[in-house]
Each structure stands twice: as C-alpha cells, then as structure tokens.
CSV table of C-alpha atoms in Angstrom, one decimal:
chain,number,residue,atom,x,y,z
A,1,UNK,CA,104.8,115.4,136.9
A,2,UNK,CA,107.7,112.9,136.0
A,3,UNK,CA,107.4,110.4,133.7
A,4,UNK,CA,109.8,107.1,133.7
A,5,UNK,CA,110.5,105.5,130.6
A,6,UNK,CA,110.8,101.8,131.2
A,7,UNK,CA,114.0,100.3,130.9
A,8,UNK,CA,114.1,98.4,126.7
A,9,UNK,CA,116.6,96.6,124.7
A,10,UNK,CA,117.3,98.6,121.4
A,11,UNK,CA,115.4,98.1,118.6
A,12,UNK,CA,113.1,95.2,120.2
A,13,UNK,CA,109.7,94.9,118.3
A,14,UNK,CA,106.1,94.6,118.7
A,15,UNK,CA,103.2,94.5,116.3
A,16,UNK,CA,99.2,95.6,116.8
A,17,UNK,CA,97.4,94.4,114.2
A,18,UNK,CA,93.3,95.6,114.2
A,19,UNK,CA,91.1,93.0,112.4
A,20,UNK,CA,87.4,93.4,111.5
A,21,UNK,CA,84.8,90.9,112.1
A,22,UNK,CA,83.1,90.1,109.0
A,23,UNK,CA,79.3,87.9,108.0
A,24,UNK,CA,80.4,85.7,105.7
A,25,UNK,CA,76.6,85.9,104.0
A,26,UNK,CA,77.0,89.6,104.0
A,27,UNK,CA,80.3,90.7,103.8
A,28,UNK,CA,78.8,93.1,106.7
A,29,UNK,CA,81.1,93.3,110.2
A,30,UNK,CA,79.5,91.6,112.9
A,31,UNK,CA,79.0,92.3,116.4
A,32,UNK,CA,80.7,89.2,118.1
A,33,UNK,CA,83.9,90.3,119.3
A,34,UNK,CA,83.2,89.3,123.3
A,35,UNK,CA,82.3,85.5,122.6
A,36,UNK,CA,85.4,85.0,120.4
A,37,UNK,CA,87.2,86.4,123.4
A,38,UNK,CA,85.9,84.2,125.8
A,39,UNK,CA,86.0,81.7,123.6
A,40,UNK,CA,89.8,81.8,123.2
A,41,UNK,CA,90.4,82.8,126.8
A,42,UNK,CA,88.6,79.1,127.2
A,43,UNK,CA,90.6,77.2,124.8
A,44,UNK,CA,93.7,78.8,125.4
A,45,UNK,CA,94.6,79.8,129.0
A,46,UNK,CA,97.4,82.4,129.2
A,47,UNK,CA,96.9,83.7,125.9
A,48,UNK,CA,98.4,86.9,124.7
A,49,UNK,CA,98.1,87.0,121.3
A,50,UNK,CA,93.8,88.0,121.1
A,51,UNK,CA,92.4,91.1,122.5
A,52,UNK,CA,89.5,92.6,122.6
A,53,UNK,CA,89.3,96.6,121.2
A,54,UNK,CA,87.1,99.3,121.3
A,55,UNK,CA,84.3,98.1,118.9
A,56,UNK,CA,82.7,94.8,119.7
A,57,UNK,CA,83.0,94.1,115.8
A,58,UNK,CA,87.1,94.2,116.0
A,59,UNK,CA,89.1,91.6,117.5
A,60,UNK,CA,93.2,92.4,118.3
A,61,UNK,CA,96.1,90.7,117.4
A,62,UNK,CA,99.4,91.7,119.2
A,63,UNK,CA,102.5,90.0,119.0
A,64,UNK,CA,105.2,89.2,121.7
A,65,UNK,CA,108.2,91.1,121.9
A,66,UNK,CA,110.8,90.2,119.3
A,67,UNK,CA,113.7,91.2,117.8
A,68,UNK,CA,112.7,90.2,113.8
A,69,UNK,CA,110.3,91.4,111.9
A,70,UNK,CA,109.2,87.7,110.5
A,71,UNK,CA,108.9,86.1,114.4
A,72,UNK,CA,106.7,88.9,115.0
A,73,UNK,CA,104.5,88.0,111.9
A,74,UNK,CA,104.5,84.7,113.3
A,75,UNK,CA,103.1,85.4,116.4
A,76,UNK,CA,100.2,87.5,114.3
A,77,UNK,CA,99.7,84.1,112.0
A,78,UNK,CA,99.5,82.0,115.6
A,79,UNK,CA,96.5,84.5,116.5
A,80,UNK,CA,94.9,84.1,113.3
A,81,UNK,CA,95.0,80.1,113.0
A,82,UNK,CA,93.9,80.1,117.1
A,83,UNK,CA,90.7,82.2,116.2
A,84,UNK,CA,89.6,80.3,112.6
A,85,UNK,CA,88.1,77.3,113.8
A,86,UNK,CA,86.5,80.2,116.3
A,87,UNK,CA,85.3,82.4,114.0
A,88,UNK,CA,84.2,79.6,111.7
A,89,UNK,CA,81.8,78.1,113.6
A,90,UNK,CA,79.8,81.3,113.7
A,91,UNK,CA,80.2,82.2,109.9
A,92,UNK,CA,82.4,85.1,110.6
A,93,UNK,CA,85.5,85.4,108.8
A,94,UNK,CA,88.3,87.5,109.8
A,95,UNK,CA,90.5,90.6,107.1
A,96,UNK,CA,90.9,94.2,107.8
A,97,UNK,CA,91.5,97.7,105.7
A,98,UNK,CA,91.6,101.4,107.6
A,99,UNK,CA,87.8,101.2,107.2
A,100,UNK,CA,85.1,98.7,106.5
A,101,UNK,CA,83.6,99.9,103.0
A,102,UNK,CA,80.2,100.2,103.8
A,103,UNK,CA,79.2,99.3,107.7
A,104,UNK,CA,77.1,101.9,109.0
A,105,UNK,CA,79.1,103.9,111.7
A,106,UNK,CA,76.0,104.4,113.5
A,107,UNK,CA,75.2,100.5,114.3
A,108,UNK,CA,78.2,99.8,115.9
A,109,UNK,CA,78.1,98.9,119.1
A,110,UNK,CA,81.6,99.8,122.1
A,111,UNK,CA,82.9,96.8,124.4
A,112,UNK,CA,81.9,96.8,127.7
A,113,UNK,CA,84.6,99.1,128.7
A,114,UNK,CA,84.0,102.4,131.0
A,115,UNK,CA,87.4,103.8,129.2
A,116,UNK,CA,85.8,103.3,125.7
A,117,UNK,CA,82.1,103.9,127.4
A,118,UNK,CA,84.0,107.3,128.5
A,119,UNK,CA,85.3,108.3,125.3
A,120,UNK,CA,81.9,108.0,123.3
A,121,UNK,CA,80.2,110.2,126.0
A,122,UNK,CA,82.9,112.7,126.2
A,123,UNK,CA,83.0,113.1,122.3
A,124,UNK,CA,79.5,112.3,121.4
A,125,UNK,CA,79.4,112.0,117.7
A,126,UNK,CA,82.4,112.3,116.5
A,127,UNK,CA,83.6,109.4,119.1
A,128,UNK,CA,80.5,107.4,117.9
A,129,UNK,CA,82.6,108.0,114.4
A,130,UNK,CA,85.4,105.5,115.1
A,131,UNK,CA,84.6,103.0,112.7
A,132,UNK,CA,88.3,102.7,112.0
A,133,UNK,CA,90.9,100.1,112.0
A,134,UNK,CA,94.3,100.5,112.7
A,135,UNK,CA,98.1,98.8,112.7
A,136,UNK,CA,100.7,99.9,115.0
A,137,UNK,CA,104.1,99.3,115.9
A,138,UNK,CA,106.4,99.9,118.8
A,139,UNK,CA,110.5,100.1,118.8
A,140,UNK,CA,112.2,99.5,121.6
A,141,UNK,CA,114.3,102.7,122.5
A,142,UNK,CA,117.2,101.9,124.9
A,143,UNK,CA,117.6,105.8,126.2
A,144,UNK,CA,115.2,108.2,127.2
A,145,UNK,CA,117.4,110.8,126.0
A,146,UNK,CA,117.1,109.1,122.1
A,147,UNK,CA,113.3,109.6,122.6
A,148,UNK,CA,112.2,113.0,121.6
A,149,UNK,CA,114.8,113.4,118.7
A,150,UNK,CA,113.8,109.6,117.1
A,151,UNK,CA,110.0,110.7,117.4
A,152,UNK,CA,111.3,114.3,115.6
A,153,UNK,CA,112.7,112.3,112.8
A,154,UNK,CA,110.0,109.8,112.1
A,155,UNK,CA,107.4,112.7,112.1
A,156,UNK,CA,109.1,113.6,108.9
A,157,UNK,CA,108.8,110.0,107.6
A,158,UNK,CA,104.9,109.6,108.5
A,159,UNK,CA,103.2,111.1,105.4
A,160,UNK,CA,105.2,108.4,103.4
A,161,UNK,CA,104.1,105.9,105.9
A,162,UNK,CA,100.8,106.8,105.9
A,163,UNK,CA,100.4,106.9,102.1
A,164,UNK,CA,101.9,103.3,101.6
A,165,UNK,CA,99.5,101.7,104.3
A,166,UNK,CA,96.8,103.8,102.8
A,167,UNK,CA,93.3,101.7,103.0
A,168,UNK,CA,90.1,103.3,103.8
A,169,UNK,CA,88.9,105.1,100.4
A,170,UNK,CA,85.1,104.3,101.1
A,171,UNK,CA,83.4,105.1,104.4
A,172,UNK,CA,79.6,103.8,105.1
A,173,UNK,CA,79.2,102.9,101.9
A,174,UNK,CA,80.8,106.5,100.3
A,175,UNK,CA,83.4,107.1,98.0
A,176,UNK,CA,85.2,109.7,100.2
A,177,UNK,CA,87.7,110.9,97.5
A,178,UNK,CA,90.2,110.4,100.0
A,179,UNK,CA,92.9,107.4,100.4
A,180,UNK,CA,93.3,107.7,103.9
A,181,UNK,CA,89.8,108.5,105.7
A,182,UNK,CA,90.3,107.0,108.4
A,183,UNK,CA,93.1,109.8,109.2
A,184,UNK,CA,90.5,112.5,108.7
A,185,UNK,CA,87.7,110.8,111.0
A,186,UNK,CA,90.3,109.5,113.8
A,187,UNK,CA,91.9,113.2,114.5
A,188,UNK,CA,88.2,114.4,115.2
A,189,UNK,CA,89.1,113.0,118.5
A,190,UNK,CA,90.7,115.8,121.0
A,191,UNK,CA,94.4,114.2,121.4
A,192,UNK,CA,94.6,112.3,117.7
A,193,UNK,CA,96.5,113.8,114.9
A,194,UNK,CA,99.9,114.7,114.6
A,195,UNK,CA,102.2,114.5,117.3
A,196,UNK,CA,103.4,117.7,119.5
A,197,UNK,CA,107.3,118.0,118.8
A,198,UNK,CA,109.1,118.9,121.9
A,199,UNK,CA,112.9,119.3,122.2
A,200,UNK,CA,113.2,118.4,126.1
A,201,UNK,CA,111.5,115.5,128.1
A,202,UNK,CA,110.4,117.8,130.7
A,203,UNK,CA,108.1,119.7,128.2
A,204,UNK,CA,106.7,116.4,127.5
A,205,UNK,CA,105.9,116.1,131.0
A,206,UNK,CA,104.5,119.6,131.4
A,207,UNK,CA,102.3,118.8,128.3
A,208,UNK,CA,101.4,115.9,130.1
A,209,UNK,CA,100.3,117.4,133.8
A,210,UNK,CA,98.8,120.1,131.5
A,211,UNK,CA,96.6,118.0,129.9
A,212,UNK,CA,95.8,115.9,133.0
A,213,UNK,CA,95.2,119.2,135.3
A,214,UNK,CA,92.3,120.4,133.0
A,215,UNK,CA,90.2,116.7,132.4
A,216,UNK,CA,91.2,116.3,128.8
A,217,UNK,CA,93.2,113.0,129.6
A,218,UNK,CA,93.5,110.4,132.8
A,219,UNK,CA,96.8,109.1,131.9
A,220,UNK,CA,99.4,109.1,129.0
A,221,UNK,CA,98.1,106.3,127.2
A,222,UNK,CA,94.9,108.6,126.1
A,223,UNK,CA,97.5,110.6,124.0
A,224,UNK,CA,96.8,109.3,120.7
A,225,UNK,CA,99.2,111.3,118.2
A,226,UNK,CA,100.3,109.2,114.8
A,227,UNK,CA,103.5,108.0,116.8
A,228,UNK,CA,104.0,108.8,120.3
A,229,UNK,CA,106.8,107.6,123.2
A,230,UNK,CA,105.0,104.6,125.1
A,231,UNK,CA,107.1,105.2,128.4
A,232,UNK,CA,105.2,101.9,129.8
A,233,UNK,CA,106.6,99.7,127.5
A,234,UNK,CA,109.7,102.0,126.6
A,235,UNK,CA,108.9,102.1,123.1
A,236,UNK,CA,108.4,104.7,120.3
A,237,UNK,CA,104.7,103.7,118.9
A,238,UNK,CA,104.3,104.3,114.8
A,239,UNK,CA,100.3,104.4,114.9
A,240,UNK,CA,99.3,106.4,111.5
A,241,UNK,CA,98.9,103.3,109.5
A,242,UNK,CA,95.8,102.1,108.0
A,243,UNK,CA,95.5,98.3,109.3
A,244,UNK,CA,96.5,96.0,106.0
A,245,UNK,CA,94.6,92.9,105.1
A,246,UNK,CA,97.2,90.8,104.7
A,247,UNK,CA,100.5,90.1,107.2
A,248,UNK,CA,103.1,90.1,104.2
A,249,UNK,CA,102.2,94.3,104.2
A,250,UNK,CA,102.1,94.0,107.4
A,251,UNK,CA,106.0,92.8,108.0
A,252,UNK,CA,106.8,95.2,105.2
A,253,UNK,CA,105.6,98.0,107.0
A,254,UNK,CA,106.7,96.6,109.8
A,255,UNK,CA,109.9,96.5,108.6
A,256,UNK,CA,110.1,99.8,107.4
A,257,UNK,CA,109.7,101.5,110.7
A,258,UNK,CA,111.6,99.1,112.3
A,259,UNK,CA,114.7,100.5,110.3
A,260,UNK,CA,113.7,104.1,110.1
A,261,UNK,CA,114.2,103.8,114.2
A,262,UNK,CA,117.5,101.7,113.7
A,263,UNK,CA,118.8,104.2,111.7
A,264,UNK,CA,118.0,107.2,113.4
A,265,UNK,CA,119.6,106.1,116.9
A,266,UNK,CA,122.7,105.0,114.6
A,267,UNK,CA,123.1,108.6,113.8
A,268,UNK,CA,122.9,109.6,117.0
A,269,UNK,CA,125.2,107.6,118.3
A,270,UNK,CA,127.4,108.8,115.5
A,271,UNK,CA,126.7,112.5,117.4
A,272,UNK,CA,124.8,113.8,114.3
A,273,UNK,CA,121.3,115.8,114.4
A,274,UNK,CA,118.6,114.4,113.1
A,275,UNK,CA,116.4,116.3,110.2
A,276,UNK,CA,113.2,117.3,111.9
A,277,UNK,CA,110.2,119.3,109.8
A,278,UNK,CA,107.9,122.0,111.3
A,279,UNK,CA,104.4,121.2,113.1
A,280,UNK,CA,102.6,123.0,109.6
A,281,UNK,CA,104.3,121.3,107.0
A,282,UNK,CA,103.8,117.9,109.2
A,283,UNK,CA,99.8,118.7,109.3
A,284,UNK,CA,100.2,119.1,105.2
A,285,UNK,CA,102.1,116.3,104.4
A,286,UNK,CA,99.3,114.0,106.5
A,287,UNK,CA,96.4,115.5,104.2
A,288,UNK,CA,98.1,115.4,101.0
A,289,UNK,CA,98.8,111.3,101.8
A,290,UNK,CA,95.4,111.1,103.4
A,291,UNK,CA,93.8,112.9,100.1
A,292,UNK,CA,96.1,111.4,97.7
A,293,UNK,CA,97.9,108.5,98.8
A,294,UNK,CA,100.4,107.2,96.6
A,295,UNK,CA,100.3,110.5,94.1
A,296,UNK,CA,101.0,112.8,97.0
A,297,UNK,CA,103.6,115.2,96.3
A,298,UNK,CA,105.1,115.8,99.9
A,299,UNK,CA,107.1,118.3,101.5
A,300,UNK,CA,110.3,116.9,102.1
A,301,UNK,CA,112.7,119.0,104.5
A,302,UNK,CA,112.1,121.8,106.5
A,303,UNK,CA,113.1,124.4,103.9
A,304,UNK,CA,109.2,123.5,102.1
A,305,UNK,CA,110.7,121.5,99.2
A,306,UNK,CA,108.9,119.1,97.8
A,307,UNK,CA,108.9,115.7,95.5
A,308,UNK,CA,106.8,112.9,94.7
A,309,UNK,CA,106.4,110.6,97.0
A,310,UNK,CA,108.0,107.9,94.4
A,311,UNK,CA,111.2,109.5,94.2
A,312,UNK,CA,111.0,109.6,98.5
A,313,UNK,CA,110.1,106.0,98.8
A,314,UNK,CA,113.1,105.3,96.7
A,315,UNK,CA,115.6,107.4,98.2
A,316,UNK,CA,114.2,106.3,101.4
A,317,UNK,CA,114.6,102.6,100.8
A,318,UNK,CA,117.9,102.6,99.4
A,319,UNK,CA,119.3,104.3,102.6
A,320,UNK,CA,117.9,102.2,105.0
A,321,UNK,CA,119.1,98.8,103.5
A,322,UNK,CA,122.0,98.8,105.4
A,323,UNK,CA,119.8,98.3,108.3
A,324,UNK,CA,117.4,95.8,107.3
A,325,UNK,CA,120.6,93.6,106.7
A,326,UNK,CA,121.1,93.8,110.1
A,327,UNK,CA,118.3,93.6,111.7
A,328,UNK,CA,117.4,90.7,109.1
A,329,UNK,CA,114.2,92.2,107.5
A,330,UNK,CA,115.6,92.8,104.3
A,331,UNK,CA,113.3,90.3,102.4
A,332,UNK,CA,110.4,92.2,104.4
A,333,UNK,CA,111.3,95.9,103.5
A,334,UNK,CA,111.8,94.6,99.9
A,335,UNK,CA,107.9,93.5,99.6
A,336,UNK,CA,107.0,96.9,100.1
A,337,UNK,CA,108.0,97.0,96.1
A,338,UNK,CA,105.9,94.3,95.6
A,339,UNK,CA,103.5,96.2,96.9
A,340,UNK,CA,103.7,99.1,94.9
A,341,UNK,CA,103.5,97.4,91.6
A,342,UNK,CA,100.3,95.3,92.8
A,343,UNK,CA,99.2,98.8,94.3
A,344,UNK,CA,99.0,99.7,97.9
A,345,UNK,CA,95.5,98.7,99.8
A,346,UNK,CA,92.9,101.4,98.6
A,347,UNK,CA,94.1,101.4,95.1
A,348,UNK,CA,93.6,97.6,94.8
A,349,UNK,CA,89.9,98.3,96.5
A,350,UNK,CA,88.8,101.0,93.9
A,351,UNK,CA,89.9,98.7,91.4
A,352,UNK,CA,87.7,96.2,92.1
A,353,UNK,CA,84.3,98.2,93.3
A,354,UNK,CA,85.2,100.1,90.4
A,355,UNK,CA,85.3,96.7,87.7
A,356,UNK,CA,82.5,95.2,89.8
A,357,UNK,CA,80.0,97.8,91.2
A,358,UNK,CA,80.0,96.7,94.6
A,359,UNK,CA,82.0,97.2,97.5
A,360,UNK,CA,80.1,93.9,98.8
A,361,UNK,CA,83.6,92.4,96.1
A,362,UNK,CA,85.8,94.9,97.8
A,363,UNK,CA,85.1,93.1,101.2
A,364,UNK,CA,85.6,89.6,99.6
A,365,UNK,CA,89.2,90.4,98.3
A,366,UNK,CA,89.7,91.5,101.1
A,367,UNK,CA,88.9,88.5,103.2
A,368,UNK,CA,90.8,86.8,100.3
A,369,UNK,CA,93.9,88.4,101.0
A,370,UNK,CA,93.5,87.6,104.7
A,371,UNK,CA,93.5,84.2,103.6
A,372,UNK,CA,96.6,84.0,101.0
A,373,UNK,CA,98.4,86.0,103.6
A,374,UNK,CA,99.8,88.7,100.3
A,375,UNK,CA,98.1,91.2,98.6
A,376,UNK,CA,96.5,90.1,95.6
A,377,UNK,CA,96.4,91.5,92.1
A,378,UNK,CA,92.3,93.0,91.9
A,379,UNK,CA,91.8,91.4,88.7
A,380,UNK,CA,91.4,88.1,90.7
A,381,UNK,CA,88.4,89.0,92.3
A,382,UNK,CA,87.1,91.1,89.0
A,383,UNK,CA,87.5,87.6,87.0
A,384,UNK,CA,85.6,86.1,89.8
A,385,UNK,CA,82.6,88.3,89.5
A,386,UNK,CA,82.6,88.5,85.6
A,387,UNK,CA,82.4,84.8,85.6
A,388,UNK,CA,79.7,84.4,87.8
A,389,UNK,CA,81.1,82.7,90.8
A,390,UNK,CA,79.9,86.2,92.5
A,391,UNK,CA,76.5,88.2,91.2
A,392,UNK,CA,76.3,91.0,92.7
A,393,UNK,CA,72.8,91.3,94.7
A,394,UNK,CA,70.6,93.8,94.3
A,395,UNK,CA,70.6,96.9,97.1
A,396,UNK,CA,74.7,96.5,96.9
A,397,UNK,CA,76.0,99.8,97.7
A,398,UNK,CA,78.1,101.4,94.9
C-alpha cells in the first residue's frame, strides 16, 4: 500500500499537551471530561484548542500550528484560561504528570468512543491499564525522503528525552521504583514501544499493509511507537514524554526536539549521514531512563559506549544552540537547566511524598505548578504541610 506524506513547511510546530482532571476536595481525578467538552464547544464555537481523549478523566490541549516554541505555549495557556472558569465551577482543577499518584486504574471510565471502546476490548487488561498521561510533539518535515533518516537520529536522542520529562514514579498509589512508569505500562499495548527503524519508505509501507492485512491495526495512526512519521499532518511525532505539569517544561522540551529535528535535516542538507543506534541498545536505553531517570547511564553510539546522561545532556545542548538561535527558542531550551537544578518532575514528587507522607501533597504541587506555570522547588509544598496549612488526612496513601 502507498502512503502520502502531506505536503509541510520545515520545521513548523505543534504541541499535545494531556492534562488530568483533578477533585479539588480529594486531589482524586474525576470523571468529567465530556461536560467540560460540551461546555467549551458551547462557549466557544470553532474551538481547537480542547479535546477530548481516551479517559473521560483527561481533557487535551493542542496547539495550532506555529513556527515558535513560545506561540505554541501560548495557544496551550489560551486552552487553559478557556477551561478555568469551566472547571471551576465544578471544583475540578486542572495539572498533569506521566501518571496520577494514586487513582485506581481500575475506576477509570473510556470516552464514548468505538476506537477507544475497541482498544480496551481488544487488549483487555492491559488496555484497561492506560492510566497514563502524555505530551507530544510534531515537526514539520518538508521531504519525505528526510523522514526515515530524522526518525533514525532522534531514536538515539529518546532515552535522554524520556529521562528529562520523567514523571510517573508512583502508580495507584505504589512506589514503582521506576521514574518513567508510564513507559513500562503504555508498551503493554501491541504497537507502543520503540519505534521499528526502516531504511526505505516502502518498508514502512510494507510494515504498514503487513500490519493492516492481519487485524492488528485499521489505519496508521494506531501505530503508537515513542516517535513515529504522522504522514497526515507531514510531521515527525516525539511521543515518549511523560506529560509535565507545568508549560515552562513543556516549551523547554518542546524546544529541545524542535532543534534536535532542525538540526538533523541541516546535516542532511549538508549531504552527511546521520548517527543511528541499533533496535537493542534503543530498547535498553528506554528502561534504563524509565528505571532511572536522571542517573541513567545510557548507551550513547552504536559501538555500545556509554556515559551519564549529564555529560549527554550537556554535550547535547551545547550543539544544538546554534539552532535554538534561529528558530528563536533559545530562552526555552535554556529552562531545561533550570529544570535540572529544581529537579526534573518525579524527582520533585518523591521529594515531597517523601517529606510529607502523602501523595495526596504530591497532587497539590502539582496542581500548584499548573498554576504558577514553572516548576516549583518541593520544599514549597513541604513548608506548606509542616506548617499546617495541609494535614494530611487519615487513609492517605503513602
């Protein structure tokens, strides 16, 4: 079968941002996603910005197509002022992480959607599992032909990705051990997990008609690898990252993959080959960030050597500067620092179910971050709860 690959401008920009749905009285998600909808359907006719997902406890932002990291942040902050007067009235307040702490997997309820409905049955309980919360980002790719060889590249960039957006430690009230569970629980599902590397567009399409043939998928979008080509919207999608709970990680992360792509097609303009990695060592490197996040040591090159992720980030950085001056995100890719010395999203959680014995606090910095729109240092909500302004109730889970 042939698959087109829509016509994009280079290096265009678009932004999927999951949020959860959380009871203000008990920091539990609630199950209201459909009347917000409507509701902002109502109130704002034509809107593009709110979706609907999967769960009926998750609500999606998704911004227009831009060119800058900070007017697509923008559009994400239009979504989130058009839903708070929404979400207010029905004491539900809006933040996100990879997973909620401690929501029971098992109450969750699946939109009225037969693709979801369809899922669920097909993967019984693993798909009733998918209690997980996600950001993703799309690049415009001008050329079909840049496709394959850009998604090659950032494969060898996703366990650094993955461990900086890091932000599901606890899952139904657990302390999983891992940074990243959500990565664990979402590639129980048949066509998650890392992406297949192929060197020629018509293997992607006999993959594809493969896959199709025997039942396992209906149509391309039901290939859910960490990144994958979107030949709808002409895009390379980044999809391994935890969602955030704030926008400022959100452009940062944004950011970063918005100049990983830049600079990838730049070098093959220049003619140059691209480094690529080998499918094993690109199934390590996404436990080692899931299991240990920002201490990972990953595999760096296709010849198995291996660093800490620190020294990666830096190197990383430093090269794609260049870029973010260009494409005007430099401010943006420079808060992912910021970010590392306030510590990435589950090391700010553990901190604070850790200082306060509850993960009922971990969802209330969370919400807080929302709010300030920046990660915030955990001692803020620690000093909150060893003052009082927070006593933990008793049947919190720890």
């Amino acid at each position: 079968m042939a698959i087109s690959f829509a016509q994009s401008e280079r290096s265009t920009l678009g932004v999927e941002w999951e949020l959860q749905l959380i009871d203000i009285d008990s920091e539990d998600l609630r199950q209201c996603a459909q009347a917000i909808i409507t509701q902002v359907c109502a109130q704002y006719p034509g809107n593009t910005l709110v979706h609907g997902e999967m769960l009926r406890n998750t609500v999606e932002l998704v911004s227009r197509k831009q060119t800058r990291v900070r007017d697509a942040i923008a559009d994400l902050n239009e979504g989130l002022e058009m839903l708070e007067p929404i979400t207010s009235a029905l004491r539900v307040d809006l933040t996100s992480a990879g997973s909620h702490p401690f929501a029971n997997p098992a109450h969750q309820r699946v939109s009225d959607s037969k693709r979801y409905a369809e899922l669920v049955n097909r993967t019984q309980f693993w798909g009733r599992q998918m209690l997980i919360f996600g950001t993703h980002v799309h690049v415009g790719i001008e050329e079909r032909a840049k496709v394959l060889p850009l998604l090659a590249f950032l494969s060898t960039q996703l366990g650094r990705i993955q461990a900086l957006t890091a932000s599901s430690p606890y899952w139904a009230g657990t302390d999983t051990g891992y940074c990243d569970n959500r990565a664990m629980v979402f590639q129980q599902l048949p066509t998650a997990g890392v992406p297949q590397l192929f060197t020629r567009w018509e293997e992607l399409e006999h993959y594809t008609r493969d896959m199709m043939h025997t039942g396992i998928i209906s149509n391309f979008d039901e290939i859910r690898w960490d990144i994958r080509p979107s030949p709808r919207l002409g895009t390379l999608e980044v999809r391994v990252c935890d969602s955030s709970s704030n926008a400022a990680e959100i452009g940062a992360i944004a950011a970063l993959i918005h100049c990983l792509v830049e600079y990838g097609s730049r070098a093959l303009d220049r003619g140059e080959e691209l480094p690529t990695t080998s499918p094993w060592f690109l199934a390590e490197n996404k436990w080692r960030a899931a299991r240990y996040g920002m201490d990972a040591i990953l595999i760096e090159d296709i010849h198995g050597n291996e660093r800490h992720i620190d020294e990666l980030l830096d190197e990383m950085i430093e090269k794609l500067r260049p870029v973010a001056q260009d494409l005007d995100c430099a401010e943006e890719l420079d808060f992912i620092s910021t970010m590392r010395s306030i510590g990435v999203g589950y090391q700010r959680q553990k901190a604070v179910a850790d200082a306060c014995g509850s993960l009922e606090a971990v969802v209330s910095h969370l919400r807080a971050e929302t709010r300030a729109g920046h990660p915030l240092g955990p001692q803020v909500t620690i000093n909150a709860f060893t003052e009082g302004a927070h006593t933990p109730r008793s049947g919190n889970h720890n």
